Every structure is written in C-alpha cells, then in structure tokens.
Amino acid sequence: MTSISASGALFPLKVPSQRIPQPETCPVIPFPSRKSQLHVTTSAVDFATRPQRVLPCRVLSEPMSSIIGELQKRDAVIDDQEDFAKKEERRLVDVWREIHGQDDWVGMLDPMDPLLRSELIRYGEMAQACYDAFDFDPFSKYCGSCRYLRHQFFDRLGMNHHGYHVSRYLFATSNINLPNFFKKSRWPKVWSKNANWIGYVAVSNDEMTRRLGRRDIIIAWRGTVTRLEWIVDLMDFLKPVSSNKIPCPDQTVKAESGFLDLYTDKDETCRFCKFSAREQILTEVKRLLEMFPNEELSISITGHSLGSALAILSAYDIAETGINVMKDSRAVPVCVFSFSGPRVGNVRLKERIEALGMKVLRVVNVHDIVPKSPGLLFNEQRPTVVMKLAEGLPWSYSHVGVELALDHKNSPFLKDTGDPVCTHNLEALLHLLDGLVPPNFSTFLAVEYFFINYVS
C-alpha cells in the first residue's frame, strides 16, 4: 500500500491494524440508543460515531412512576423538536450564509440554532479527523505522517457520509522549535526527517453540495492535545505579519511569531515541505476556486488547539491576498470554526480581519486555559484605556470573532477529572455541543440514562 502525497508522489505505508486513539481523552458516558434532545440529527448532515466510555451513573431516589411520567413528557417535547428539525433541514440551502456567519450569528447561539449546532459538530469532526488519522507512534517508521492515502481518508475514518473528498494534504517543516507539536520516529530510516503532516484541504462532492446549497472548500488543521507545554513554547512575542511575506499594508498588524513561522517556513531540501504550508494552501484554494467558477462557493476553515490559531491565520491570509475574489468580482465568504483556540494576534489584526469581512466563531470550554493565552496580562478583557497604552507592547493580544462558551461541569455525562488536558479535549467539546440544551433538562437526561441502562 502507498501513502502521503505532497504533489502526487507516493511511498509505501504499513497501515496499523487498529486506529491509534487520541491520547488523554475525557471519559464520556454513552448516549441512550433512542433519539434524545441531546442528539438532534438531520438527513442533511449526519454525525460520525465517536468512541465512548462508560462511567458509573448516580442512582436517583425518584419513584419509578414519577420517572416514567417525566420521560413521557420529555418524549413529547422531543417529538416536537424532531418535527422542528425536519422543517429546519429543508431550509439549510436557504440559511447557509447565516450559519456561515453573515450576521455574526446574532440570535443563533442562545438558544442554540439546531442547524448551526449540526454544522459545528460536523466541522469539529473534520478537525478531529486530523488526530484520528495522524501517526503519533514514535516506534512507527511513519510517525508524524498521515496513516491513510488521500483518496481513502474519509473512507478509512468511517466519514464517507460527510460528503467530502480530500484534494491535498498539508505539511510543515519540523525544524521549527515546537517539540510538542511535531512528532518524529525513532527509526533510523523514516518517511521524512524534516516534515510533519498537519492537515488537509477537502471539497464537497456534488450530492453534499446540493444539500449545503454551495460548493464548500474546507481546510482542516491538526493541533496538539497530548500536553499543554506548547503554550509556553509560543509565549514569545508579536511581530508584523508582513515580515513573513503576508502582504498586509499595515505594519501594526501583528501575530504571534511561532504561529507565523509554522505557517510560512519551508525546507527546500524536503519533498514534503519544499513549499510552506502557506504556499500549499493558497495554491490549492486558488485551484479549487478556478475549478468551479460558476458555482456558489464557500471557504470553511477549522482546527482545534494550535490548529485553531493556524486556521485563523490562514483564513486571514486568504482574505488579505484576495484569493477568495473570483474573476467576476464575487467575494467567496471565508469563515473559521475554531475549537479551543489561543489568541493569535493583536487588536490591529482583529480590526483588519473584521474589515476584510472574514468571520470567526470560537467554541471554547470556560475552564480551558488555552483560550486564555497568550496575553495573560494584556488582552481584550482589559479596559480600553489600558489596552491603548499597551498597544505597542509585544505581549498585547486580542481574541477574534464571536465566542460560544460551554461548561463541562453542566453536563451530567462528563466526569471532572481535574486534568487541564481534559478541559482542552476536542471530543469532550463536541459532546458539550451535542448536549447543548436548556438547564432544566439535565436532570431528565440523567434519569433517562439510569432508566434505560439500569431498569429496563
């Protein structure tokens, strides 16, 4: 079998018999087999099955007749919501621009719009695929690579129902001083000594395009979840984006130097990172846009953790260079669905992104330390006067876009381990999204789980 194609080149790959699990995942109680309010599905977008682990459920002292009565009431509510979801899915083609951030998601987050929730989970699973397909094993000759061929990517991950096909893999040089992001094999002969696989570019197929109402180009970035020391590695300083060849006319627009280096550096001696991640993305996005000149198009970029920062930076680059502007002067909308991402740049970068019309929706766990960094001292939460005085400092950061804050302590299905890595876990965040319901339903969900698994 062959694998890894940077520009059509192939090399042998020994595929492990089992998928490597994502390390340090938060324990999750499985949902009941029946449809619940926690899991609203539509035929337009189905959710991939995530591995689940069983935790003990607390025993409730409610009388059984009371439990059954509450479940019957909830079933009626669920039926109403399912009818609403069926009506909503018929409107997906008409409302995709709102879901893509046309109006900054006003009125769609509280209460949570069911179609937006479905889309967020779908994009989150596209980011999770980067972890599931990555070879973390240092005893593998292919450590640091993708474990699957490009044309088999979604098939091997059981994600064919997402309706996309990968058009290009993305690589970055591992010569950058970021040891907790890059993985290297301990074997003397490896697939590459200077590169790591960091994500992919994919495009929706014809059937999915009809469902979505447009041809969707997606860029998914890999992050790091094994440890959080990379935050310290990146707490360096801000520098102008133009210093790394991003053509911004404003020298005061700055981003974290580690993100910029990872995005723009290359190694001309390596076949996989002969071109920088930036060059790979701009070339591929331009090619795909030219393939579908007469179609409705969108560019969606997703990533988790450090990958979220790269998603924002690459989206800004696409908008800044004007790659998304078609020959007929149409501007293809660019949107980032960010998960557990850190701050990327200063307030001038934020203002520049807003001026370019790029949209960002950041999904975070309120207990996660990563979205709080860098910029612990000077950030968007400080008074305007303080931020104005600190504007020239190399440690003054600002978040971009709209935030959707979730709290894992509100879920009856997640156990709080006290481990900061778990609060940063993508699967746990997607679970919280899937279970984003009014607070008064949390007790009913616990009751239903107890009844189905321990009584019936």
GROMACS .gro file of N, CA and C in nm, residues 27-28 83 122-123 143 186 201 203 230 293 304 311 318 322 345 350 419-420 422 428 452:
model
   66
   27PRO      N    1  -1.329   1.096   2.986
   27PRO     CA    2  -1.427   0.987   2.984
   27PRO      C    3  -1.565   1.040   2.955
   28VAL      N    4  -1.638   0.971   2.871
   28VAL     CA    5  -1.772   1.015   2.829
   28VAL      C    6  -1.870   0.901   2.845
   83ASP      N    7  -3.978   1.730   1.476
   83ASP     CA    8  -4.057   1.791   1.370
   83ASP      C    9  -3.996   1.925   1.329
  122ARG      N   10  -2.023   1.894   1.277
  122ARG     CA   11  -1.966   1.837   1.154
  122ARG      C   12  -1.827   1.892   1.128
  123TYR      N   13  -1.810   2.023   1.142
  123TYR     CA   14  -1.677   2.081   1.122
  123TYR      C   15  -1.581   2.039   1.233
  143CYS      N   16   0.586   0.771   1.177
  143CYS     CA   17   0.546   0.866   1.281
  143CYS      C   18   0.555   1.008   1.227
  186ARG      N   19   1.163   0.706   1.593
  186ARG     CA   20   1.292   0.665   1.649
  186ARG      C   21   1.368   0.573   1.554
  201VAL      N   22  -0.681   1.974   0.276
  201VAL     CA   23  -0.782   2.055   0.206
  201VAL      C   24  -0.880   1.959   0.142
  203VAL      N   25  -1.300   1.919  -0.049
  203VAL     CA   26  -1.409   1.990  -0.116
  203VAL      C   27  -1.532   1.900  -0.118
  230TRP      N   28   0.321   2.340   2.493
  230TRP     CA   29   0.340   2.421   2.373
  230TRP      C   30   0.296   2.565   2.394
  293PRO      N   31  -1.599   2.790  -1.133
  293PRO     CA   32  -1.617   2.936  -1.147
  293PRO      C   33  -1.761   2.983  -1.147
  304HIS      N   34  -0.842   2.271   1.586
  304HIS     CA   35  -0.852   2.262   1.731
  304HIS      C   36  -0.717   2.295   1.793
  311ALA      N   37  -0.576   2.806   1.171
  311ALA     CA   38  -0.698   2.826   1.091
  311ALA      C   39  -0.728   2.974   1.076
  318ILE      N   40  -0.588   3.427   0.327
  318ILE     CA   41  -0.671   3.411   0.206
  318ILE      C   42  -0.747   3.539   0.176
  322GLY      N   43  -0.663   3.823  -0.125
  322GLY     CA   44  -0.770   3.831  -0.224
  322GLY      C   45  -0.787   3.705  -0.307
  345GLY      N   46  -0.322   3.716   1.759
  345GLY     CA   47  -0.251   3.840   1.731
  345GLY      C   48  -0.302   3.956   1.814
  350LYS      N   49  -0.721   4.189   1.473
  350LYS     CA   50  -0.866   4.172   1.490
  350LYS      C   51  -0.942   4.272   1.403
  419ASP      N   52  -0.791   1.723   3.536
  419ASP     CA   53  -0.677   1.729   3.445
  419ASP      C   54  -0.701   1.840   3.343
  420PRO      N   55  -0.613   1.941   3.333
  420PRO     CA   56  -0.635   2.050   3.238
  420PRO      C   57  -0.637   2.005   3.093
  422CYS      N   58  -0.794   1.746   2.982
  422CYS     CA   59  -0.931   1.703   2.953
  422CYS      C   60  -1.021   1.822   2.923
  428ALA      N   61  -1.458   1.600   2.399
  428ALA     CA   62  -1.542   1.646   2.509
  428ALA      C   63  -1.617   1.773   2.469
  452ILE      N   64  -3.297   0.355   3.129
  452ILE     CA   65  -3.272   0.268   3.014
  452ILE      C   66  -3.166   0.164   3.046
   0.00000   0.00000   0.00000
